[in-house]
CSV table of C-alpha atoms (C1' of nucleotides) in Angstrom, one decimal:
chain,number,residue,atom,x,y,z
S,1,MET,CA,-165.4,18.5,-57.1
S,2,ARG,CA,-163.0,20.8,-58.8
S,3,SER,CA,-161.0,20.9,-62.0
S,4,ILE,CA,-157.2,20.7,-62.0
S,5,GLY,CA,-157.0,24.4,-62.6
S,6,ARG,CA,-159.0,25.3,-59.6
S,7,LEU,CA,-157.0,22.9,-57.5
S,8,ALA,CA,-153.9,24.6,-58.8
S,9,ARG,CA,-155.3,28.0,-57.7
S,10,GLU,CA,-156.3,26.7,-54.4
S,11,THR,CA,-153.0,25.2,-53.5
S,12,GLY,CA,-150.5,27.4,-55.4
S,13,VAL,CA,-149.2,24.3,-57.2
S,14,LYS,CA,-149.0,24.6,-61.0
S,15,VAL,CA,-151.1,22.4,-63.2
S,16,PRO,CA,-148.3,20.5,-64.9
S,17,THR,CA,-146.8,19.9,-61.5
S,18,ILE,CA,-150.0,18.3,-60.2
S,19,ARG,CA,-150.1,16.0,-63.2
S,20,TYR,CA,-146.4,15.2,-62.5
S,21,TYR,CA,-147.2,14.4,-58.9
S,22,GLU,CA,-149.9,12.0,-60.0
S,23,ARG,CA,-147.6,10.4,-62.5
S,24,VAL,CA,-144.9,9.7,-59.9
S,25,GLY,CA,-147.4,8.4,-57.3
S,26,LEU,CA,-147.6,11.3,-54.8
S,27,LEU,CA,-151.2,11.9,-55.6
S,28,PRO,CA,-153.6,9.1,-56.3
S,29,GLU,CA,-155.0,8.9,-59.9
S,30,ALA,CA,-157.8,11.5,-60.0
S,31,GLU,CA,-161.4,10.7,-60.9
S,32,ARG,CA,-162.4,11.8,-64.3
S,33,SER,CA,-165.3,13.7,-65.7
S,34,ALA,CA,-167.3,12.4,-68.7
S,35,GLY,CA,-164.9,14.3,-70.9
S,36,ASN,CA,-161.9,12.7,-69.3
S,37,GLN,CA,-160.9,15.7,-67.2
S,38,ARG,CA,-159.5,15.3,-63.7
S,39,LEU,CA,-161.8,16.0,-60.7
S,40,TYR,CA,-160.6,16.6,-57.2
S,41,ASP,CA,-162.3,16.6,-53.8
S,42,ALA,CA,-161.4,18.4,-50.6
S,43,ALA,CA,-159.1,15.5,-49.5
S,44,ALA,CA,-157.0,16.1,-52.6
S,45,VAL,CA,-156.7,19.8,-51.7
S,46,ARG,CA,-155.4,18.8,-48.2
S,47,ARG,CA,-153.0,16.2,-49.6
S,48,LEU,CA,-151.6,18.5,-52.2
S,49,ALA,CA,-151.2,21.4,-49.7
S,50,PHE,CA,-149.3,19.0,-47.4
S,51,ILE,CA,-147.0,18.1,-50.3
S,52,ARG,CA,-146.5,21.8,-51.1
S,53,HIS,CA,-145.6,22.7,-47.7
S,54,ALA,CA,-143.2,19.8,-47.3
S,55,ARG,CA,-141.5,20.8,-50.6
S,56,GLU,CA,-141.2,24.4,-49.4
S,57,LEU,CA,-139.3,23.1,-46.4
S,58,GLY,CA,-137.0,21.4,-48.8
S,59,PHE,CA,-138.0,17.7,-48.2
S,60,PRO,CA,-137.2,15.7,-51.3
S,61,LEU,CA,-140.2,14.0,-53.0
S,62,ASP,CA,-139.1,10.6,-51.6
S,63,ALA,CA,-139.3,12.0,-48.0
S,64,VAL,CA,-142.7,13.6,-48.8
S,65,ARG,CA,-143.9,10.2,-50.0
S,66,ASP,CA,-142.8,8.7,-46.6
S,67,LEU,CA,-144.4,11.5,-44.7
S,68,LEU,CA,-147.7,11.1,-46.5
S,69,ARG,CA,-147.7,7.4,-45.8
S,70,LEU,CA,-147.0,8.1,-42.1
S,71,ALA,CA,-149.6,10.8,-41.9
S,72,ASP,CA,-152.2,8.2,-42.9
S,73,GLU,CA,-151.4,6.0,-39.9
S,74,PRO,CA,-152.4,8.2,-36.9
S,75,GLU,CA,-151.9,5.5,-34.3
S,76,ARG,CA,-148.3,4.9,-34.9
S,77,SER,CA,-145.5,6.6,-33.1
S,78,CYS,CA,-144.3,9.7,-34.7
S,79,ALA,CA,-140.7,8.7,-34.2
S,80,ALA,CA,-140.3,7.9,-37.9
S,81,VAL,CA,-141.7,11.3,-38.8
S,82,ASP,CA,-139.3,13.0,-36.5
S,83,ALA,CA,-136.4,11.1,-38.0
S,84,ILE,CA,-137.3,12.3,-41.5
S,85,ALA,CA,-137.6,15.9,-40.3
S,86,ARG,CA,-134.4,15.7,-38.3
S,87,ARG,CA,-132.5,14.3,-41.4
S,88,GLN,CA,-133.9,17.2,-43.4
S,89,LEU,CA,-132.7,19.7,-40.7
S,90,VAL,CA,-129.2,18.2,-40.7
S,91,GLU,CA,-129.1,18.4,-44.5
S,92,ILE,CA,-130.3,22.0,-44.5
S,93,ARG,CA,-127.7,22.9,-41.9
S,94,ARG,CA,-125.0,21.3,-44.0
S,95,ARG,CA,-126.0,23.4,-47.0
S,96,LEU,CA,-126.2,26.5,-44.9
S,97,ALA,CA,-122.6,26.0,-43.7
S,98,ARG,CA,-121.4,25.5,-47.2
S,99,LEU,CA,-123.2,28.5,-48.6
S,100,GLU,CA,-121.9,30.6,-45.8
S,101,ALA,CA,-118.4,29.6,-46.7
S,102,LEU,CA,-119.0,30.4,-50.3
S,103,GLU,CA,-120.5,33.8,-49.4
S,104,GLY,CA,-117.5,34.7,-47.3
S,105,GLU,CA,-115.0,33.8,-50.0
S,106,LEU,CA,-116.9,35.5,-52.8
S,107,ALA,CA,-117.4,38.7,-50.7
S,108,ARG,CA,-113.7,38.8,-49.8
S,109,MET,CA,-112.7,38.3,-53.4
S,110,LEU,CA,-115.0,41.2,-54.5
S,111,ALA,CA,-113.9,43.5,-51.8
S,112,GLN,CA,-110.3,43.2,-52.9
S,113,CYS,CA,-110.9,44.0,-56.5
S,114,GLU,CA,-110.0,47.5,-57.6
S,115,GLY,CA,-112.0,47.5,-60.7
S,116,GLU,CA,-109.1,48.1,-63.1
S,117,ARG,CA,-107.9,45.9,-65.9
S,118,ILE,CA,-108.6,42.2,-66.0
S,119,ALA,CA,-104.9,41.5,-65.8
S,120,ASP,CA,-105.0,42.9,-62.2
S,121,CYS,CA,-108.4,41.5,-61.3
S,122,ARG,CA,-108.5,39.8,-58.0
S,123,VAL,CA,-111.5,37.7,-58.9
S,124,ILE,CA,-109.8,36.2,-61.9
S,125,GLU,CA,-106.6,35.8,-59.9
S,126,VAL,CA,-108.2,34.1,-57.0
S,127,LEU,CA,-110.1,31.7,-59.2
S,128,GLY,CA,-106.9,30.7,-61.0
S,129,ASP,CA,-104.6,30.6,-58.0
S,130,LEU,CA,-106.7,28.9,-55.3
S,131,ALA,CA,-107.5,26.1,-57.6
S,132,LEU,CA,-103.8,25.3,-58.1
S,133,ARG,CA,-103.3,25.4,-54.3
S,134,SER,CA,-106.3,23.1,-53.6
S,135,ASP,CA,-105.0,19.8,-52.5
S,136,GLN,CA,-108.2,17.9,-51.6
S,137,PRO,CA,-109.8,16.3,-54.5
S,138,ALA,CA,-113.3,17.5,-53.9
S,139,ALA,CA,-115.9,19.1,-51.7
S,140,GLU,CA,-119.4,18.0,-51.0
S,141,ASP,CA,-122.1,18.6,-53.5
S,142,GLU,CA,-124.7,21.2,-52.8
S,143,ALA,CA,-127.7,20.3,-54.9
S,144,ALA,CA,-130.8,21.8,-53.5
S,145,ASN,CA,-134.4,21.0,-54.4
S,146,THR,CA,-137.1,23.3,-53.4
S,147,PRO,CA,-140.1,24.4,-55.3
S,148,GLY,CA,-141.9,27.6,-55.7
R,1,MET,CA,-98.3,16.2,-72.1
R,2,ARG,CA,-100.5,14.2,-69.8
R,3,SER,CA,-103.4,11.7,-70.1
R,4,ILE,CA,-106.9,12.6,-69.1
R,5,GLY,CA,-106.4,10.4,-66.0
R,6,ARG,CA,-103.4,12.3,-64.9
R,7,LEU,CA,-105.1,15.6,-65.5
R,8,ALA,CA,-108.0,14.4,-63.4
R,9,ARG,CA,-105.6,13.6,-60.5
R,10,GLU,CA,-103.8,16.9,-60.8
R,11,THR,CA,-107.0,19.0,-60.7
R,12,GLY,CA,-109.4,16.9,-58.7
R,13,VAL,CA,-111.9,16.8,-61.5
R,14,LYS,CA,-113.2,13.4,-62.5
R,15,VAL,CA,-112.4,12.0,-65.9
R,16,PRO,CA,-116.0,11.9,-67.2
R,17,THR,CA,-116.5,15.4,-66.0
R,18,ILE,CA,-113.5,16.6,-68.0
R,19,ARG,CA,-114.9,14.9,-71.2
R,20,TYR,CA,-118.2,16.6,-70.4
R,21,TYR,CA,-116.6,20.0,-70.1
R,22,GLU,CA,-115.0,19.5,-73.5
R,23,ARG,CA,-118.3,18.4,-75.0
R,24,VAL,CA,-120.0,21.5,-73.7
R,25,GLY,CA,-117.2,23.8,-74.8
R,26,LEU,CA,-115.6,24.8,-71.5
R,27,LEU,CA,-112.4,23.1,-72.5
R,28,PRO,CA,-111.0,23.2,-76.1
R,29,GLU,CA,-110.9,19.9,-77.9
R,30,ALA,CA,-107.8,18.1,-76.6
R,31,GLU,CA,-105.0,17.0,-78.8
R,32,ARG,CA,-104.9,13.3,-79.4
R,33,SER,CA,-102.2,10.6,-79.2
R,34,ALA,CA,-101.5,8.2,-82.0
R,35,GLY,CA,-104.0,5.9,-80.3
R,36,ASN,CA,-106.7,8.6,-80.1
R,37,GLN,CA,-106.3,9.3,-76.5
R,38,ARG,CA,-106.6,12.9,-75.2
R,39,LEU,CA,-103.4,14.8,-74.3
R,40,TYR,CA,-103.2,17.9,-72.1
R,41,ASP,CA,-100.5,20.5,-71.5
R,42,ALA,CA,-100.0,22.8,-68.5
R,43,ALA,CA,-102.4,25.4,-69.9
R,44,ALA,CA,-105.1,22.8,-69.7
R,45,VAL,CA,-104.3,22.2,-66.1
R,46,ARG,CA,-104.6,25.9,-65.3
R,47,ARG,CA,-107.9,26.2,-67.2
R,48,LEU,CA,-109.5,23.2,-65.6
R,49,ALA,CA,-108.3,24.3,-62.2
R,50,PHE,CA,-109.9,27.7,-62.8
R,51,ILE,CA,-113.2,26.0,-63.8
R,52,ARG,CA,-113.1,23.8,-60.7
R,53,HIS,CA,-112.6,26.7,-58.3
R,54,ALA,CA,-115.3,28.7,-60.0
R,55,ARG,CA,-117.7,25.7,-59.7
R,56,GLU,CA,-116.7,25.3,-56.0
R,57,LEU,CA,-117.8,28.9,-55.5
R,58,GLY,CA,-121.2,27.9,-57.1
R,59,PHE,CA,-120.9,29.7,-60.4
R,60,PRO,CA,-123.1,28.0,-63.0
R,61,LEU,CA,-121.3,26.7,-66.0
R,62,ASP,CA,-122.6,29.6,-68.2
R,63,ALA,CA,-121.0,32.0,-65.8
R,64,VAL,CA,-117.8,30.0,-65.8
R,65,ARG,CA,-117.8,30.2,-69.6
R,66,ASP,CA,-118.1,34.0,-69.4
R,67,LEU,CA,-115.3,34.2,-66.8
R,68,LEU,CA,-113.0,32.1,-68.9
R,69,ARG,CA,-113.6,34.3,-71.9
R,70,LEU,CA,-112.9,37.4,-69.9
R,71,ALA,CA,-109.8,35.9,-68.3
R,72,ASP,CA,-108.4,35.7,-71.8
R,73,GLU,CA,-108.6,39.4,-72.4
R,74,PRO,CA,-106.3,40.9,-69.8
R,75,GLU,CA,-106.5,44.5,-71.1
R,76,ARG,CA,-110.3,44.8,-70.7
R,77,SER,CA,-111.9,46.4,-67.6
R,78,CYS,CA,-112.7,43.8,-65.0
R,79,ALA,CA,-116.1,45.4,-64.5
R,80,ALA,CA,-117.8,42.5,-66.3
R,81,VAL,CA,-116.0,40.0,-64.1
R,82,ASP,CA,-117.1,41.9,-61.0
R,83,ALA,CA,-120.6,41.9,-62.3
R,84,ILE,CA,-120.7,38.2,-62.7
R,85,ALA,CA,-119.2,37.7,-59.3
R,86,ARG,CA,-121.6,40.1,-57.7
R,87,ARG,CA,-124.6,38.4,-59.3
R,88,GLN,CA,-123.3,35.1,-57.9
R,89,LEU,CA,-123.0,36.7,-54.4
R,90,VAL,CA,-126.5,38.0,-54.6
R,91,GLU,CA,-127.7,34.6,-55.6
R,92,ILE,CA,-125.9,32.9,-52.8
R,93,ARG,CA,-127.3,35.4,-50.3
R,94,ARG,CA,-130.8,34.7,-51.6
R,95,ARG,CA,-130.3,31.0,-51.1
R,96,LEU,CA,-128.8,31.6,-47.6
R,97,ALA,CA,-131.8,33.7,-46.5
R,98,ARG,CA,-134.2,31.0,-47.8
R,99,LEU,CA,-132.3,28.2,-46.1
R,100,GLU,CA,-132.1,30.1,-42.9
R,101,ALA,CA,-135.9,30.5,-42.9
R,102,LEU,CA,-136.3,26.8,-43.6
R,103,GLU,CA,-134.0,25.9,-40.8
R,104,GLY,CA,-135.9,28.0,-38.4
R,105,GLU,CA,-139.2,26.6,-39.3
R,106,LEU,CA,-138.0,23.0,-39.3
R,107,ALA,CA,-136.3,23.4,-35.9
R,108,ARG,CA,-139.4,25.0,-34.4
R,109,MET,CA,-141.5,22.2,-35.7
R,110,LEU,CA,-139.2,19.5,-34.3
R,111,ALA,CA,-138.9,21.3,-30.9
R,112,GLN,CA,-142.6,21.2,-30.4
R,113,CYS,CA,-143.1,17.6,-31.1
R,114,GLU,CA,-143.6,15.4,-28.1
R,115,GLY,CA,-142.8,12.1,-29.8
R,116,GLU,CA,-146.2,10.4,-29.2
R,117,ARG,CA,-148.7,9.2,-31.7
R,118,ILE,CA,-148.7,10.5,-35.2
R,119,ALA,CA,-152.2,11.8,-34.6
R,120,ASP,CA,-150.6,14.3,-32.2
R,121,CYS,CA,-147.4,14.9,-34.2
R,122,ARG,CA,-146.6,18.5,-34.6
R,123,VAL,CA,-144.6,17.9,-37.7
R,124,ILE,CA,-147.4,16.4,-39.5
R,125,GLU,CA,-149.8,19.0,-38.2
R,126,VAL,CA,-147.7,21.9,-39.3
R,127,LEU,CA,-147.2,20.4,-42.7
R,128,GLY,CA,-150.9,20.0,-43.1
R,129,ASP,CA,-152.0,23.3,-41.5
R,130,LEU,CA,-149.6,25.8,-42.7
R,131,ALA,CA,-150.2,24.8,-46.2
R,132,LEU,CA,-153.8,25.6,-46.0
R,133,ARG,CA,-153.1,28.9,-44.5
R,134,SER,CA,-150.6,29.8,-47.2
R,135,ASP,CA,-152.1,32.5,-49.3
R,136,GLN,CA,-149.3,33.4,-51.7
R,137,PRO,CA,-149.2,31.2,-54.7
R,138,ALA,CA,-145.5,30.4,-54.5
R,139,ALA,CA,-142.1,31.2,-53.3
R,140,GLU,CA,-138.9,31.4,-55.3
R,141,ASP,CA,-137.1,28.3,-56.5
R,142,GLU,CA,-134.0,27.3,-54.7
R,143,ALA,CA,-132.1,25.1,-57.1
R,144,ALA,CA,-128.4,25.0,-56.4
R,145,ASN,CA,-125.5,23.8,-58.4
R,146,THR,CA,-122.2,23.1,-56.9
R,147,PRO,CA,-119.8,20.3,-57.6
R,148,GLY,CA,-117.5,18.3,-55.6
X,1,DC,C1',-93.2,-11.4,-77.1
X,2,DC,C1',-97.3,-12.2,-74.3
X,3,DT,C1',-100.7,-11.5,-71.2
X,4,DA,C1',-103.2,-9.2,-67.5
X,5,DA,C1',-104.7,-5.2,-65.6
X,6,DC,C1',-105.5,-0.7,-66.2
X,7,DT,C1',-106.8,3.2,-68.5
X,8,DG,C1',-108.9,5.2,-72.3
X,9,DC,C1',-112.6,5.8,-76.1
X,10,DT,C1',-117.7,6.6,-77.8
X,11,DG,C1',-122.5,6.7,-77.2
X,12,DT,C1',-126.5,6.6,-74.6
X,13,DA,C1',-129.4,6.9,-70.5
X,14,DG,C1',-130.4,8.4,-65.9
X,15,DC,C1',-130.8,11.5,-61.8
X,16,DG,C1',-134.4,15.3,-59.3
X,17,DA,C1',-138.2,18.0,-59.8
X,18,DC,C1',-140.1,19.9,-62.7
X,19,DT,C1',-141.1,23.0,-67.2
X,20,DG,C1',-142.5,23.8,-71.8
X,21,DG,C1',-144.3,22.7,-76.3
X,22,DA,C1',-147.2,20.4,-80.0
X,23,DG,C1',-151.4,19.1,-81.3
X,24,DC,C1',-155.5,17.7,-79.9
X,25,DT,C1',-160.4,17.8,-77.1
X,26,DT,C1',-163.7,19.7,-73.8
X,27,DC,C1',-166.0,23.2,-71.4
X,28,DA,C1',-168.3,27.7,-70.1
X,29,DA,C1',-169.9,32.1,-71.6
X,30,DG,C1',-172.0,35.1,-74.8
Q,1,DC,C1',-173.1,28.3,-82.4
Q,2,DT,C1',-168.9,30.2,-81.8
Q,3,DT,C1',-165.0,31.5,-79.5
Q,4,DG,C1',-161.4,31.2,-76.3
Q,5,DA,C1',-159.8,29.3,-72.2
Q,6,DA,C1',-158.6,25.3,-70.0
Q,7,DG,C1',-158.0,20.5,-70.3
Q,8,DC,C1',-155.8,16.2,-72.3
Q,9,DT,C1',-151.4,13.1,-73.7
Q,10,DC,C1',-146.9,12.6,-75.0
Q,11,DC,C1',-142.3,14.0,-75.6
Q,12,DA,C1',-138.2,16.9,-75.0
Q,13,DG,C1',-135.5,20.0,-72.4
Q,14,DT,C1',-133.4,22.0,-68.1
Q,15,DC,C1',-128.5,21.5,-65.0
Q,16,DG,C1',-124.3,19.3,-64.1
Q,17,DC,C1',-122.9,15.6,-64.0
Q,18,DT,C1',-122.7,10.1,-63.4
Q,19,DA,C1',-123.0,5.4,-64.8
Q,20,DC,C1',-123.0,1.9,-67.9
Q,21,DA,C1',-121.9,-1.0,-72.1
Q,22,DG,C1',-118.8,-2.5,-75.2
Q,23,DC,C1',-115.0,-1.7,-77.1
Q,24,DA,C1',-109.4,-0.2,-78.0
Q,25,DG,C1',-105.0,1.5,-76.4
Q,26,DT,C1',-101.2,1.4,-72.9
Q,27,DT,C1',-98.1,-0.4,-69.4
Q,28,DA,C1',-95.7,-3.5,-66.2
Q,29,DG,C1',-94.3,-8.0,-65.2
Q,30,DG,C1',-92.8,-12.5,-66.6
DNA sequence: CCTAACTGCTGTAGCGACTGGAGCTTCAAG
DNA sequence: CTTGAAGCTCCAGTCGCTACAGCAGTTAGG
């Protein structure tokens, strides 16, 4: 049995984050010591490590929850697991495509700027002009969610 | 002079978002009609369009604020503008690198999975195992912020 | 002139995934 | 026994919106 601090060191997940995961139901409520401190066994280490790695791969917490549930049913087909992972891969590729487009536009903007007065600044000019030309109402959002 | 709804249509920025931008100081407080409704002139259209395009390029609102301030001082050197844009480019490249790594790992994981029982699922296995091998406490965060 | 439908107003709360702080208690080492 | 680190709970804040409730103003048709 280990304290929350030791669990944090062993898994690389911060203490407040562990408490947060418990609060939102990703981790079961921990046993407590006589003095009301959380105690964790080896299974908790494995579960939290699983969560951490899934988060590093960018799975949202809801997907992690589903994966954990599936991981506990070893006899079922892993089709559901694959579907979650494939969805995540599609999402990551969508973000990649968007970021690549942004990168190109920003780099082009910067390359054209001569570094003189703001009145002649290409960056400012592009930000002003392109916007007026833009005809489509909006793009996709690009919110990411990946931990440390 | 135009209503907030017309401004929204002209710029592709949603009405509540415009009010939000006013609230957080990106847009000046709008004039009001006799009946207390916001009224916007052509300058407001340009300013909001500028904001929208900067947001599409992924600049956080704080950076947009700085860019707007700089855009209003045409005689100053655009070095500060370039610095903001370069920082944003660096940030986007950092995210790109991270997403590319995720994409690779996810794709590898999925390619190895035979689609049988969860007990044999490579995806679940990798999520469990890699995490235990991970020795570094953490990676970088990856929060994005880009509008529609 | 009246009414319906639309658009606008304010204020507050919620999203995801944490992070940080206040103010307290418990624990391990010396 | 004392000290300081680590633990506890609860609440607020982050970012950039978005949604809702419950009103008021505006506009087009009859």
